């Protein structure tokens, strides 16, 4: 399902990771550059990396951020000049990625995509669930990326708090997740019914997680730009939240 899912969600996920989504909507090219979230950069945890659908995007973003940085010396963090070692990295402004993925059946495809992207020296597969990553002694990171996986992790509130703990101060968490429908009781009840069997068919995925609230309440974020995805209507059976939370 990976490629179909990527095709369906990349119109949101690509701009999200590039810092071009705010208040649930895509920013136009010339819009709000000063206040828009920063793109993913530095060291990264990708939660639920799956079969590696976003590996090539990390490479693209890393080079974009490194080239923006090297062509502009203004004091804005978005345009901060990177260290020479960062530019020399095979993924530009992204220095390290920990791809947390417990499902061994995904590892072959994930490794293949890492090799295809030429990111073997940057992308490390962590074959654990997020609930066990504390034991892996990963250093704190600049960014965490979660795309359609907080629906599947155990004890989401507890583990989202743990994710906050993995971020450096000022670190950013990029989120695109499906959530429960709170806009209309009929769709809420419909989700509840479908969810009786959905998790057994879709790898433990829960349809009714209130992930936006779990994220907001997880910890004292310094800023939260997390909203329902614009243009999704009240009857959406699988509605989403999208945005960036900063520690
Ligand atoms: C719907 S897939 C999304 C994969 C990928 N993020 C993408 O967008 O293609 C959900 C992923 O979460 C992973 N997952 C399940 N339980 C997890 C856990 N406890 N910790 C981290 N990832 C988990 C699954 O193995 C699966 O790869």
Coordinates of N, CA, C and O and ligand atoms in Angstrom, one line a residue, residues 46-50 53-54 100-103 106 128-131 147-149 152-154, ligand 1:
X46 N 12.6 9.5 12.4 CA 11.4 9.2 11.7 C 10.7 8.1 12.4 O 11.2 7.0 12.4
X47 N 9.5 8.4 12.9 CA 8.7 7.4 13.7 C 7.9 6.5 12.7 O 7.2 7.1 11.8
X48 N 8.0 5.2 12.8 CA 7.2 4.3 11.9 C 7.7 4.6 10.5 O 6.8 4.9 9.6
X49 N 8.9 4.3 10.2 CA 9.5 4.6 8.8 C 8.9 3.8 7.7 O 9.0 4.1 6.6
X50 N 8.3 2.6 8.1 CA 7.6 1.8 7.2 C 8.6 1.3 6.1 O 9.7 0.9 6.4
X53 N 9.0 5.2 2.4 CA 8.4 6.1 1.4 C 8.9 7.5 1.4 O 8.9 8.2 0.3
X54 N 9.5 8.0 2.5 CA 9.9 9.4 2.6 C 11.4 9.5 2.5 O 11.9 10.7 2.7
X100 N 12.8 4.7 12.9 CA 12.3 3.8 13.9 C 11.2 2.9 13.3 O 10.2 3.5 12.9
X101 N 11.5 1.6 13.2 CA 10.5 0.8 12.5 C 10.6 -0.6 13.1 O 11.5 -1.4 12.9
X102 N 9.6 -1.0 13.9 CA 9.6 -2.3 14.6 C 9.3 -3.5 13.7 O 9.7 -4.7 14.0
X103 N 8.6 -3.3 12.6 CA 8.1 -4.4 11.7 C 9.2 -4.8 10.8 O 9.5 -4.2 9.8
X106 N 9.2 -4.8 6.9 CA 9.5 -3.5 6.2 C 11.0 -3.2 6.0 O 11.3 -2.4 5.2
X128 N 13.1 -1.1 16.4 CA 12.4 -1.1 17.6 C 11.1 -0.4 17.5 O 10.9 0.5 16.6
X129 N 10.1 -0.6 18.4 CA 9.0 0.2 18.5 C 9.4 1.5 19.3 O 10.3 1.5 20.0
X130 N 8.6 2.6 19.1 CA 9.0 3.8 19.7 C 9.0 3.7 21.3 O 9.8 4.3 21.9
X131 N 8.2 2.7 21.8 CA 8.2 2.5 23.2 C 9.5 2.0 23.8 O 9.7 2.0 25.0
X147 N 4.4 10.4 10.3 CA 3.5 10.4 9.2 C 2.6 9.1 9.3 O 3.2 8.0 9.2
X148 N 1.4 9.3 9.7 CA 0.4 8.2 9.7 C 0.9 7.0 10.5 O 0.9 5.9 10.1
X149 N 1.5 7.3 11.7 CA 1.9 6.2 12.6 C 1.5 6.3 14.0 O 1.5 5.3 14.7
X152 N -0.9 3.8 15.4 CA -0.6 2.4 15.6 C 0.3 2.1 16.8 O 0.4 1.0 17.2
X153 N 0.8 3.2 17.4 CA 1.8 2.9 18.5 C 1.0 2.6 19.8 O -0.1 3.0 19.9
X154 N 1.6 1.8 20.7 CA 0.9 1.5 21.9 C 0.9 2.7 22.8 O 1.8 3.6 22.7
Ligands
LIG1 C1 0.7 3.4 8.1 S1 2.3 2.9 8.3 C2 3.1 4.4 7.8 C3 4.5 4.2 7.4 C4 5.2 5.5 6.9 N1 5.3 6.5 8.0 C5 4.6 6.0 5.7 O1 4.1 7.2 5.7 O2 4.7 5.4 4.6 C6 2.5 2.9 10.1 C7 3.9 2.4 10.5 O3 4.1 2.5 11.9 C8 4.8 1.4 12.3 N2 4.6 1.1 13.7 C9 3.7 0.3 14.3 N3 3.9 0.2 15.6 C10 4.9 1.1 15.9 C11 5.6 1.4 17.1 N4 5.2 0.9 18.3 N5 6.6 2.3 17.0 C12 7.0 2.8 15.8 N6 6.4 2.5 14.7 C13 5.4 1.6 14.7 C14 4.3 0.3 11.4 O4 5.2 -0.8 11.4 C15 4.2 1.0 10.1 O5 5.4 0.9 9.4

